[in-house]
Amino acid sequence: MKIAVDAMGGDNAPQAIVLGCIQAAANWPDLEIILVGDPAKIQESLKEPLPDNIVIEKASEIIGMDEHPANAVRYKKDASIVVATRLVKEKQADALVSAGSTGAQMAAALLTLRRIPGINRPAICTVLPAPAGPKTLLDVGANPDADAENLYQFALMGSIYAQHILKTPHPRIALLNIGSEEGKGNKLAQQTYTLLKNSPLNFTGNIEGRDLLQDKADVYVCDAFVGNIALKTLEGLSSHFFSTLKEKMTASIVRKIGAAMIMPALREIARSFDYSDYGGAPLLGVNGTSIVCHGSSNAKAIMNAVRIAKECVEEDVILRVKTLVELP
């Protein structure tokens, strides 16, 4: 299996990207990783020669976070994300991973890989590292404006991902809404509720934002406007909580002594909220495996994103979505 990785995308590129790929190459020696980017800059970030199962594919351009995604993809034909996507299209790679511009990655996927026939719009499917076990939330960035049919398809794809990648049997589906009762929400939520209620999916009803990390469902469905706000709120709250906790628990000698006694428990709690354990989020609905990573991804996150790409290919998530869409 070959995984193309955008070496130039992300806040910590190329150092963190290259290091994450080296870790992945060591963990899965039967995997070939294609680092796509500027060979000189990639080499500058190395402390030792690349392992045998990592190769470099030259790409001379980079798409910045401030550039218009579709225009940049059309005119920067040699951008790292464009080249990586083209490798998947031409069957020279089985999947791609990027921590660069999400808009550019989605534009490249739509223009090059195209959508799976029958899927109206793709969705970014992220994993929430909840204490009760990983939860899937989609869409978190692809479609701020969506209709009920789009959300129904998101639920189908999210169910496949939860079942085959997160190994959740018969995933419970919930609609993220402003109230738990049927009939709550705007027209979009009400129409989507009706579709999900009458579907063969294991739909459990509405769920409110405060319950996202509880064990009330396995897959949460919403449009990207709601999903992205929910995701960023959880990220901000988690960061604020742990930084404040550290500040308060080290404010005096007595507190430091107490903190030392409960430090193992605190580390376990922190690990349960560590997004880097899940690496990246697949762009579901496009005709190829494309894994979207957080812009600030570290080496551990990139390594796990490569793992997610590998598992998506092994479980043939694309074919499973195609098969489900074709069912009457």
Coordinates of C-alpha atoms in Angstrom, one line a residue:
M1 CA 0.0 0.0 0.0
K2 CA 1.2 3.5 -0.8
I3 CA 0.2 6.6 1.1
A4 CA 0.9 10.1 -0.3
V5 CA 1.6 12.7 2.4
D6 CA 1.6 16.5 1.8
A7 CA 4.9 17.4 3.3
M8 CA 4.4 21.1 2.9
G9 CA 1.0 21.5 4.5
G10 CA 0.4 22.6 8.1
D11 CA 1.8 24.9 10.7
N12 CA 4.7 22.6 11.6
A13 CA 5.6 21.5 8.1
P14 CA 7.8 20.0 6.9
Q15 CA 9.5 19.0 10.2
A16 CA 6.5 17.5 12.0
I17 CA 5.2 15.9 8.8
V18 CA 8.5 14.2 8.0
L19 CA 9.0 13.0 11.6
G20 CA 5.5 11.6 11.7
C21 CA 6.0 9.7 8.4
I22 CA 9.3 8.3 9.7
Q23 CA 7.4 7.0 12.8
A24 CA 4.7 5.5 10.6
A25 CA 7.3 3.9 8.3
A26 CA 8.8 2.2 11.3
N27 CA 5.5 1.0 12.7
W28 CA 4.2 -0.3 9.3
P29 CA 7.3 -1.4 7.3
D30 CA 5.2 -3.0 4.6
L31 CA 3.7 0.5 3.9
E32 CA 5.3 2.9 1.3
I33 CA 5.0 6.6 2.1
I34 CA 5.4 9.2 -0.6
L35 CA 6.4 12.6 0.8
V36 CA 5.2 15.2 -1.6
G37 CA 6.9 18.6 -1.5
D38 CA 10.1 20.5 -2.0
P39 CA 13.0 17.9 -1.8
A40 CA 15.5 20.5 -0.5
K41 CA 13.2 21.6 2.4
I42 CA 12.4 18.0 3.2
Q43 CA 16.0 17.1 3.4
E44 CA 16.8 20.1 5.6
S45 CA 14.3 18.7 8.2
L46 CA 16.1 15.3 8.4
K47 CA 18.6 14.3 11.0
E48 CA 19.3 11.0 9.3
P49 CA 18.6 9.4 5.9
L50 CA 15.0 8.5 5.1
P51 CA 14.1 4.8 5.6
D52 CA 13.8 2.6 2.5
N53 CA 10.0 2.7 2.5
I54 CA 9.8 6.5 2.2
V55 CA 10.3 8.2 -1.1
I56 CA 10.0 11.9 -2.2
E57 CA 7.8 13.2 -4.9
K58 CA 8.8 16.7 -6.0
A59 CA 6.2 19.5 -5.8
S60 CA 7.4 23.0 -6.4
E61 CA 4.4 25.0 -5.1
I62 CA 2.5 25.4 -1.8
I63 CA -1.1 26.6 -1.3
G64 CA -1.3 29.1 1.6
M65 CA -4.1 29.2 4.2
D66 CA -5.1 32.6 2.9
E67 CA -5.5 31.7 -0.8
H68 CA -8.8 31.0 -2.5
P69 CA -8.9 27.2 -2.4
A70 CA -10.6 26.4 -5.8
N71 CA -8.6 29.1 -7.7
A72 CA -5.3 28.0 -6.1
V73 CA -5.9 24.3 -7.0
R74 CA -6.7 25.3 -10.6
Y75 CA -3.7 27.5 -11.1
K76 CA -1.1 25.9 -8.9
K77 CA -0.8 22.5 -10.7
D78 CA 2.4 21.7 -8.9
A79 CA 1.2 22.4 -5.4
S80 CA 1.9 19.6 -2.9
I81 CA -1.7 18.9 -2.1
V82 CA -2.6 18.9 -5.9
V83 CA 0.2 16.5 -6.7
A84 CA -0.7 14.2 -3.8
T85 CA -4.3 14.1 -4.9
R86 CA -3.3 13.5 -8.5
L87 CA -1.2 10.5 -7.3
V88 CA -4.4 8.9 -5.8
K89 CA -6.4 9.7 -9.0
E90 CA -3.7 8.0 -11.1
K91 CA -3.5 5.0 -8.8
Q92 CA 0.1 5.7 -7.9
A93 CA -1.0 6.1 -4.3
D94 CA -3.9 4.5 -2.4
A95 CA -4.6 7.4 -0.1
L96 CA -3.4 10.9 0.8
V97 CA -2.9 12.8 4.1
S98 CA -2.6 16.6 4.5
A99 CA -2.4 19.1 7.4
G100 CA -2.6 22.0 5.0
S101 CA -5.5 24.2 3.8
T102 CA -8.7 22.2 4.3
G103 CA -10.4 24.2 1.6
A104 CA -7.6 23.4 -0.9
Q105 CA -7.7 19.7 0.1
M106 CA -11.5 19.6 -0.5
A107 CA -11.2 21.5 -3.8
A108 CA -8.5 19.2 -5.0
A109 CA -10.6 16.2 -4.0
L110 CA -13.7 17.4 -5.7
L111 CA -11.9 18.6 -8.9
T112 CA -9.6 15.6 -9.2
L113 CA -11.1 12.6 -7.4
R114 CA -14.7 13.7 -7.9
R115 CA -17.6 12.6 -5.7
I116 CA -18.8 9.0 -5.3
P117 CA -21.8 8.6 -7.7
G118 CA -25.0 9.1 -5.7
I119 CA -23.3 11.3 -3.0
N120 CA -24.4 14.9 -3.3
R121 CA -21.8 16.4 -1.1
P122 CA -18.8 15.1 0.9
A123 CA -18.4 15.5 4.6
I124 CA -15.4 15.8 6.9
C125 CA -15.8 13.1 9.6
T126 CA -13.9 13.8 12.8
V127 CA -13.5 11.7 15.9
L128 CA -14.2 13.2 19.3
P129 CA -11.9 11.7 21.9
A130 CA -14.6 11.2 24.5
P131 CA -14.1 9.5 27.9
A132 CA -16.9 7.1 27.0
G133 CA -15.1 6.0 23.9
P134 CA -14.5 7.7 20.5
K135 CA -17.5 9.5 18.9
T136 CA -17.9 10.5 15.3
L137 CA -19.0 14.0 14.3
L138 CA -19.8 15.1 10.7
D139 CA -19.8 17.4 8.9
V140 CA -17.2 19.7 10.6
G141 CA -16.0 21.7 7.6
A142 CA -17.0 20.8 4.1
N143 CA -20.6 22.1 3.8
P144 CA -21.8 25.0 5.9
D145 CA -25.0 25.0 3.8
A146 CA -26.6 21.6 3.5
D147 CA -30.1 20.1 3.0
A148 CA -31.8 17.2 4.8
E149 CA -30.8 14.7 2.1
N150 CA -27.1 15.7 2.5
L151 CA -27.3 15.2 6.3
Y152 CA -29.0 11.8 5.7
Q153 CA -26.1 10.8 3.5
F154 CA -23.7 12.1 6.2
A155 CA -25.4 9.7 8.6
L156 CA -24.9 6.8 6.2
M157 CA -21.2 7.5 5.7
G158 CA -20.6 8.2 9.4
S159 CA -22.2 4.9 10.3
I160 CA -19.9 3.0 7.9
Y161 CA -16.8 4.8 9.3
A162 CA -17.8 4.1 12.9
Q163 CA -18.6 0.5 12.2
H164 CA -15.5 -0.4 10.2
I165 CA -12.8 1.9 11.4
L166 CA -13.8 2.5 15.1
K167 CA -15.1 -1.0 15.3
T168 CA -18.5 0.1 16.8
P169 CA -21.1 -2.6 16.0
H170 CA -24.5 -1.2 14.9
P171 CA -23.6 2.5 15.5
R172 CA -26.2 4.7 17.2
I173 CA -27.0 7.8 15.1
A174 CA -28.1 11.1 16.6
L175 CA -28.9 14.5 15.2
L176 CA -27.2 17.4 16.8
N177 CA -29.9 19.9 17.7
I178 CA -31.1 22.6 20.1
G179 CA -33.3 20.2 22.0
S180 CA -33.8 16.4 22.5
E181 CA -37.5 16.3 21.7
E182 CA -38.9 15.5 18.2
G183 CA -40.0 18.7 16.5
K184 CA -37.1 20.8 17.9
G185 CA -34.8 22.9 15.7
N186 CA -35.1 24.7 12.4
K187 CA -36.6 23.3 9.2
L188 CA -33.3 21.6 8.3
A189 CA -33.2 19.7 11.6
Q190 CA -36.9 18.8 11.4
Q191 CA -36.7 17.5 7.9
T192 CA -33.5 15.6 8.6
Y193 CA -35.1 14.0 11.7
T194 CA -38.0 12.7 9.6
L195 CA -35.6 11.1 7.1
L196 CA -33.4 9.5 9.8
K197 CA -36.5 8.3 11.7
N198 CA -37.8 6.4 8.7
S199 CA -34.4 5.1 7.6
P200 CA -32.8 1.6 8.4
L201 CA -30.1 3.3 10.4
N202 CA -30.0 2.9 14.2
F203 CA -31.3 6.5 14.8
T204 CA -31.7 7.4 18.5
G205 CA -33.1 10.9 18.0
N206 CA -31.9 14.4 18.8
I207 CA -28.9 15.2 21.0
E208 CA -27.8 18.5 22.5
G209 CA -24.3 20.0 22.5
R210 CA -23.8 19.3 26.2
D211 CA -24.1 15.6 25.5
L212 CA -21.5 15.3 22.8
L213 CA -19.0 13.6 25.0
Q214 CA -21.5 11.4 26.8
D215 CA -22.4 7.8 25.8
K216 CA -25.8 8.6 24.2
A217 CA -24.8 7.9 20.6
D218 CA -21.9 7.0 18.4
V219 CA -22.3 9.2 15.3
Y220 CA -23.5 12.8 15.5
V221 CA -24.8 14.4 12.4
C222 CA -25.1 18.2 11.5
D223 CA -24.1 20.7 8.8
A224 CA -20.6 22.0 8.8
F225 CA -21.6 25.4 10.2
V226 CA -22.8 23.8 13.4
G227 CA -20.2 21.0 13.4
N228 CA -17.2 23.3 13.1
I229 CA -18.4 25.6 15.9
A230 CA -19.1 22.6 18.1
L231 CA -15.6 21.1 17.4
K232 CA -13.7 24.4 17.9
T233 CA -15.7 25.0 21.1
L234 CA -14.7 21.6 22.5
E235 CA -11.0 22.2 21.5
G236 CA -11.0 25.6 23.1
L237 CA -12.6 24.4 26.3
S238 CA -10.3 21.5 26.6
S239 CA -7.2 23.7 26.1
H240 CA -8.5 26.3 28.6
F241 CA -9.4 23.7 31.2
F242 CA -6.0 22.0 31.2
S243 CA -4.0 25.2 31.1
T244 CA -6.1 26.7 34.0
L245 CA -5.8 23.4 36.0
K246 CA -2.0 23.5 35.6
E247 CA -1.8 27.1 36.7
K248 CA -4.0 26.7 39.8
M249 CA -2.4 23.4 40.9
T250 CA 1.1 24.9 40.8
A251 CA 0.3 28.2 42.5
S252 CA 1.8 27.1 45.9
I253 CA 4.0 24.5 47.4
V254 CA 1.1 22.8 49.1
R255 CA -0.8 22.5 45.8
K256 CA 2.3 21.2 44.0
I257 CA 2.5 18.4 46.6
G258 CA -1.1 17.6 46.1
A259 CA -0.8 17.7 42.3
A260 CA 2.1 15.3 42.4
M261 CA -0.1 12.7 44.2
I262 CA -2.9 12.9 41.6
M263 CA -0.6 13.4 38.5
P264 CA -1.1 9.9 37.1
A265 CA -4.9 10.4 37.1
L266 CA -4.6 13.8 35.5
R267 CA -2.3 12.3 32.7
E268 CA -5.0 9.7 32.0
I269 CA -7.7 12.3 31.7
A270 CA -5.5 14.4 29.4
R271 CA -4.7 11.4 27.2
S272 CA -8.5 10.7 26.8
F273 CA -8.9 14.2 25.2
D274 CA -5.8 14.0 23.0
Y275 CA -6.8 14.5 19.3
S276 CA -3.4 13.4 18.1
D277 CA -4.3 9.8 19.0
Y278 CA -6.9 9.8 16.1
G279 CA -4.7 11.7 13.7
G280 CA -7.0 12.9 10.9
A281 CA -10.5 13.1 9.6
P282 CA -11.5 11.4 6.3
L283 CA -13.2 13.4 3.7
L284 CA -16.1 11.0 3.1
G285 CA -18.0 11.0 -0.1
V286 CA -15.2 11.6 -2.6
N287 CA -13.9 8.8 -4.9
G288 CA -10.6 8.3 -3.1
T289 CA -9.2 8.2 0.4
S290 CA -8.3 11.8 1.6
I291 CA -7.4 12.3 5.3
V292 CA -7.7 15.9 6.6
C293 CA -5.4 16.8 9.5
H294 CA -5.5 19.6 12.0
G295 CA -3.3 22.5 10.8
S296 CA -1.2 22.3 14.0
S297 CA -0.7 18.6 13.8
N298 CA 2.4 17.2 15.5
A299 CA 4.4 14.1 14.5
K300 CA 2.2 11.8 16.5
A301 CA -0.9 13.1 14.8
I302 CA 0.6 12.7 11.4
M303 CA 1.7 9.1 12.2
N304 CA -1.9 8.3 13.3
A305 CA -3.3 10.0 10.2
V306 CA -1.3 7.7 8.1
R307 CA -2.7 4.8 10.2
I308 CA -6.2 6.0 9.6
A309 CA -5.5 6.3 5.8
K310 CA -4.2 2.7 5.9
E311 CA -7.2 1.4 7.8
C312 CA -9.7 3.2 5.4
V313 CA -8.0 1.5 2.4
E314 CA -7.8 -1.9 4.2
E315 CA -11.5 -1.7 5.1
D316 CA -12.4 -0.4 1.6
V317 CA -14.5 2.4 3.0
I318 CA -15.0 3.9 -0.5
L319 CA -16.5 0.7 -1.9
R320 CA -18.7 0.3 1.2
V321 CA -20.1 3.8 0.7
K322 CA -20.6 3.1 -3.0
T323 CA -22.4 -0.2 -2.2
L324 CA -24.7 1.5 0.4
V325 CA -25.6 4.4 -1.9
E326 CA -26.5 1.9 -4.7
L327 CA -28.9 0.0 -2.5
P328 CA -32.7 0.6 -3.3

